[in-house]
PDB file of C-alpha atoms in Angstrom:
ATOM      1  CA  UNK I   1       0.871   4.627 -29.937  1.00  0.00           C
ATOM      2  CA  UNK I   2       2.430   7.049 -27.285  1.00  0.00           C
ATOM      3  CA  UNK I   3       5.513   5.960 -25.544  1.00  0.00           C
ATOM      4  CA  UNK I   4       3.691   6.112 -22.164  1.00  0.00           C
ATOM      5  CA  UNK I   5       1.201   3.525 -23.413  1.00  0.00           C
ATOM      6  CA  UNK I   6       3.977   1.209 -24.503  1.00  0.00           C
ATOM      7  CA  UNK I   7       5.581   1.506 -21.021  1.00  0.00           C
ATOM      8  CA  UNK I   8       2.331   0.613 -19.530  1.00  0.00           C
ATOM      9  CA  UNK I   9       1.811  -2.314 -21.718  1.00  0.00           C
ATOM     10  CA  UNK I  10       5.200  -3.721 -21.189  1.00  0.00           C
ATOM     11  CA  UNK I  11       5.523  -3.118 -17.404  1.00  0.00           C
ATOM     12  CA  UNK I  12       1.807  -3.282 -16.226  1.00  0.00           C
ATOM     13  CA  UNK I  13       2.350  -0.007 -14.398  1.00  0.00           C
ATOM     14  CA  UNK I  14       1.814   3.546 -15.410  1.00  0.00           C
ATOM     15  CA  UNK I  15       4.629   6.055 -15.757  1.00  0.00           C
ATOM     16  CA  UNK I  16       3.481   7.834 -12.610  1.00  0.00           C
ATOM     17  CA  UNK I  17       3.772   4.482 -10.723  1.00  0.00           C
ATOM     18  CA  UNK I  18       7.253   3.828 -12.045  1.00  0.00           C
ATOM     19  CA  UNK I  19       8.334   7.416 -11.096  1.00  0.00           C
ATOM     20  CA  UNK I  20       6.947   6.879  -7.570  1.00  0.00           C
ATOM     21  CA  UNK I  21       8.853   3.662  -7.280  1.00  0.00           C
ATOM     22  CA  UNK I  22      12.095   5.347  -8.412  1.00  0.00           C
ATOM     23  CA  UNK I  23      11.530   8.228  -5.977  1.00  0.00           C
ATOM     24  CA  UNK I  24      10.878   5.951  -3.090  1.00  0.00           C
ATOM     25  CA  UNK I  25      14.089   3.851  -3.904  1.00  0.00           C
ATOM     26  CA  UNK I  26      16.063   7.108  -4.231  1.00  0.00           C
ATOM     27  CA  UNK I  27      14.866   8.425  -1.038  1.00  0.00           C
ATOM     28  CA  UNK I  28      15.862   5.091   0.809  1.00  0.00           C
ATOM     29  CA  UNK I  29      19.265   5.019  -0.832  1.00  0.00           C
ATOM     30  CA  UNK I  30      19.760   8.651   0.137  1.00  0.00           C
ATOM     31  CA  UNK I  31      18.684   7.871   3.716  1.00  0.00           C
ATOM     32  CA  UNK I  32      21.012   4.867   3.965  1.00  0.00           C
ATOM     33  CA  UNK I  33      23.996   6.797   2.516  1.00  0.00           C
ATOM     34  CA  UNK I  34      23.434   9.749   4.938  1.00  0.00           C
ATOM     35  CA  UNK I  35      22.635   7.632   7.927  1.00  0.00           C
ATOM     36  CA  UNK I  36      19.102   8.941   8.152  1.00  0.00           C
ATOM     37  CA  UNK I  37      17.227   5.786   7.184  1.00  0.00           C
ATOM     38  CA  UNK I  38      14.992   5.960  10.213  1.00  0.00           C
ATOM     39  CA  UNK I  39      13.995   9.540   9.536  1.00  0.00           C
ATOM     40  CA  UNK I  40      13.284   8.791   5.842  1.00  0.00           C
ATOM     41  CA  UNK I  41      11.389   5.589   6.650  1.00  0.00           C
ATOM     42  CA  UNK I  42       9.299   7.470   9.165  1.00  0.00           C
ATOM     43  CA  UNK I  43       8.516  10.032   6.558  1.00  0.00           C
ATOM     44  CA  UNK I  44       7.667   7.496   3.941  1.00  0.00           C
ATOM     45  CA  UNK I  45       5.309   5.725   6.294  1.00  0.00           C
ATOM     46  CA  UNK I  46       3.693   8.882   7.356  1.00  0.00           C
ATOM     47  CA  UNK I  47       3.234   9.949   3.765  1.00  0.00           C
ATOM     48  CA  UNK I  48       1.507   6.471   3.113  1.00  0.00           C
ATOM     49  CA  UNK I  49      -0.674   6.998   6.021  1.00  0.00           C
ATOM     50  CA  UNK I  50      -1.807  10.362   4.795  1.00  0.00           C
ATOM     51  CA  UNK I  51      -2.531   9.097   1.298  1.00  0.00           C
ATOM     52  CA  UNK I  52      -4.557   6.146   2.901  1.00  0.00           C
ATOM     53  CA  UNK I  53      -6.607   8.496   4.966  1.00  0.00           C
ATOM     54  CA  UNK I  54      -7.180  10.742   1.954  1.00  0.00           C
ATOM     55  CA  UNK I  55      -8.245   7.805  -0.060  1.00  0.00           C
ATOM     56  CA  UNK I  56     -10.840   6.678   2.533  1.00  0.00           C
ATOM     57  CA  UNK I  57     -12.204  10.194   2.683  1.00  0.00           C
ATOM     58  CA  UNK I  58     -12.345  10.776  -1.083  1.00  0.00           C
ATOM     59  CA  UNK I  59     -14.048   7.539  -1.781  1.00  0.00           C
ATOM     60  CA  UNK I  60     -16.966   8.507   0.313  1.00  0.00           C
ATOM     61  CA  UNK I  61     -17.754  11.358  -1.913  1.00  0.00           C
ATOM     62  CA  UNK I  62     -19.508  10.710  -5.247  1.00  0.00           C
ATOM     63  CA  UNK I  63     -17.782  13.759  -6.888  1.00  0.00           C
ATOM     64  CA  UNK I  64     -14.398  12.771  -5.780  1.00  0.00           C
ATOM     65  CA  UNK I  65     -14.734   9.008  -6.241  1.00  0.00           C
ATOM     66  CA  UNK I  66     -12.280   8.869  -9.267  1.00  0.00           C
ATOM     67  CA  UNK I  67      -9.539  10.443  -7.281  1.00  0.00           C
ATOM     68  CA  UNK I  68     -10.201   8.134  -4.461  1.00  0.00           C
ATOM     69  CA  UNK I  69      -9.972   5.239  -6.808  1.00  0.00           C
ATOM     70  CA  UNK I  70      -6.559   6.207  -8.100  1.00  0.00           C
ATOM     71  CA  UNK I  71      -5.379   6.696  -4.629  1.00  0.00           C
ATOM     72  CA  UNK I  72      -6.470   3.204  -3.834  1.00  0.00           C
ATOM     73  CA  UNK I  73      -4.228   1.905  -6.596  1.00  0.00           C
ATOM     74  CA  UNK I  74      -1.368   3.936  -4.983  1.00  0.00           C
ATOM     75  CA  UNK I  75      -2.095   2.467  -1.507  1.00  0.00           C
ATOM     76  CA  UNK I  76      -2.455  -0.976  -2.800  1.00  0.00           C
ATOM     77  CA  UNK I  77       0.846  -0.819  -4.715  1.00  0.00           C
ATOM     78  CA  UNK I  78       2.731   0.462  -1.658  1.00  0.00           C
ATOM     79  CA  UNK I  79       1.174  -1.480   1.043  1.00  0.00           C
ATOM     80  CA  UNK I  80       3.853  -4.124   1.319  1.00  0.00           C
ATOM     81  CA  UNK I  81       6.582  -1.424   1.094  1.00  0.00           C
ATOM     82  CA  UNK I  82       4.924   0.512   3.861  1.00  0.00           C
ATOM     83  CA  UNK I  83       4.689  -2.703   5.875  1.00  0.00           C
ATOM     84  CA  UNK I  84       8.249  -3.528   5.596  1.00  0.00           C
ATOM     85  CA  UNK I  85       9.392   0.011   6.496  1.00  0.00           C
ATOM     86  CA  UNK I  86       7.060  -0.161   9.530  1.00  0.00           C
ATOM     87  CA  UNK I  87       8.611  -3.465  10.498  1.00  0.00           C
ATOM     88  CA  UNK I  88      12.063  -1.817  10.068  1.00  0.00           C
ATOM     89  CA  UNK I  89      10.977   1.073  12.339  1.00  0.00           C
ATOM     90  CA  UNK I  90       9.480  -1.277  14.887  1.00  0.00           C
ATOM     91  CA  UNK I  91      12.662  -3.522  15.026  1.00  0.00           C
ATOM     92  CA  UNK I  92      14.675  -0.308  16.017  1.00  0.00           C
ATOM     93  CA  UNK I  93      12.410  -0.215  19.245  1.00  0.00           C
ATOM     94  CA  UNK I  94      11.611  -3.794  19.895  1.00  0.00           C
ATOM     95  CA  UNK I  95      14.483  -6.288  19.918  1.00  0.00           C
ATOM     96  CA  UNK I  96      12.484  -9.527  20.068  1.00  0.00           C
ATOM     97  CA  UNK I  97      12.882 -11.325  16.788  1.00  0.00           C
ATOM     98  CA  UNK I  98       9.988 -13.648  17.361  1.00  0.00           C
ATOM     99  CA  UNK I  99       7.577 -10.896  18.078  1.00  0.00           C
ATOM    100  CA  UNK I 100       8.745  -8.983  14.915  1.00  0.00           C
ATOM    101  CA  UNK I 101       8.406 -12.190  12.844  1.00  0.00           C
ATOM    102  CA  UNK I 102       4.820 -12.698  14.148  1.00  0.00           C
ATOM    103  CA  UNK I 103       3.985  -9.084  13.353  1.00  0.00           C
ATOM    104  CA  UNK I 104       5.440  -9.467   9.898  1.00  0.00           C
ATOM    105  CA  UNK I 105       3.330 -12.537   9.275  1.00  0.00           C
ATOM    106  CA  UNK I 106       0.227 -10.684  10.346  1.00  0.00           C
ATOM    107  CA  UNK I 107       1.128  -7.582   8.168  1.00  0.00           C
ATOM    108  CA  UNK I 108       1.590  -9.897   5.130  1.00  0.00           C
ATOM    109  CA  UNK I 109      -1.376 -12.192   5.740  1.00  0.00           C
ATOM    110  CA  UNK I 110      -3.810  -9.614   7.147  1.00  0.00           C
ATOM    111  CA  UNK I 111      -5.041  -7.991   4.043  1.00  0.00           C
ATOM    112  CA  UNK I 112      -5.689 -11.298   2.366  1.00  0.00           C
ATOM    113  CA  UNK I 113      -7.746 -12.505   5.336  1.00  0.00           C
ATOM    114  CA  UNK I 114      -9.646  -9.191   5.596  1.00  0.00           C
ATOM    115  CA  UNK I 115     -10.645  -9.361   1.897  1.00  0.00           C
ATOM    116  CA  UNK I 116     -11.729 -12.845   2.177  1.00  0.00           C
ATOM    117  CA  UNK I 117     -13.815 -12.252   5.257  1.00  0.00           C
ATOM    118  CA  UNK I 118     -15.266  -8.942   3.925  1.00  0.00           C
ATOM    119  CA  UNK I 119     -16.900 -10.539   0.929  1.00  0.00           C
ATOM    120  CA  UNK I 120     -20.572 -10.365   1.144  1.00  0.00           C
ATOM    121  CA  UNK I 121     -22.315 -13.633   1.912  1.00  0.00           C
ATOM    122  CA  UNK I 122     -24.201 -15.317  -0.799  1.00  0.00           C
ATOM    123  CA  UNK I 123     -27.886 -14.513  -0.845  1.00  0.00           C
ATOM    124  CA  UNK I 124     -29.967 -17.297   0.509  1.00  0.00           C
ATOM    125  CA  UNK I 125     -32.750 -18.649  -1.601  1.00  0.00           C
ATOM    126  CA  UNK I 126     -35.699 -19.754   0.368  1.00  0.00           C
ATOM    127  CA  UNK I 127     -38.140 -22.149  -0.885  1.00  0.00           C
ATOM    128  CA  UNK I 128     -41.795 -21.152  -0.624  1.00  0.00           C
ATOM    129  CA  UNK I 129     -43.832 -23.340   1.572  1.00  0.00           C
ATOM    130  CA  UNK I 130     -47.182 -24.012   0.540  1.00  0.00           C
TER     131      UNK I 130
END
């Protein structure tokens, strides 16, 4: 068994995802230490938006569907991190704690509600009248 397969079995994440987590954390630590956290956070949120848009575009094409699916895993993995970075950036502009808290709740609960509401309704079985 390859070492990368062992890592995936133990952690539940691929080595690529683990490396991306480490890079995001290293970028945030670097930004914090160099007092550039707003710039680093803005860059990470913009990168998330680009990957998200690319995922939407690639999933529409049958030939590129596999790449779109892998980008979907990435966007799903990093959604909450991007949401927290967005809240951080908004908190630098808006200084109303209640408004930021409500926005945070919407960001955390929103995807669950959308997935529940987006489910296709169960097909109705109509009885034949006769």
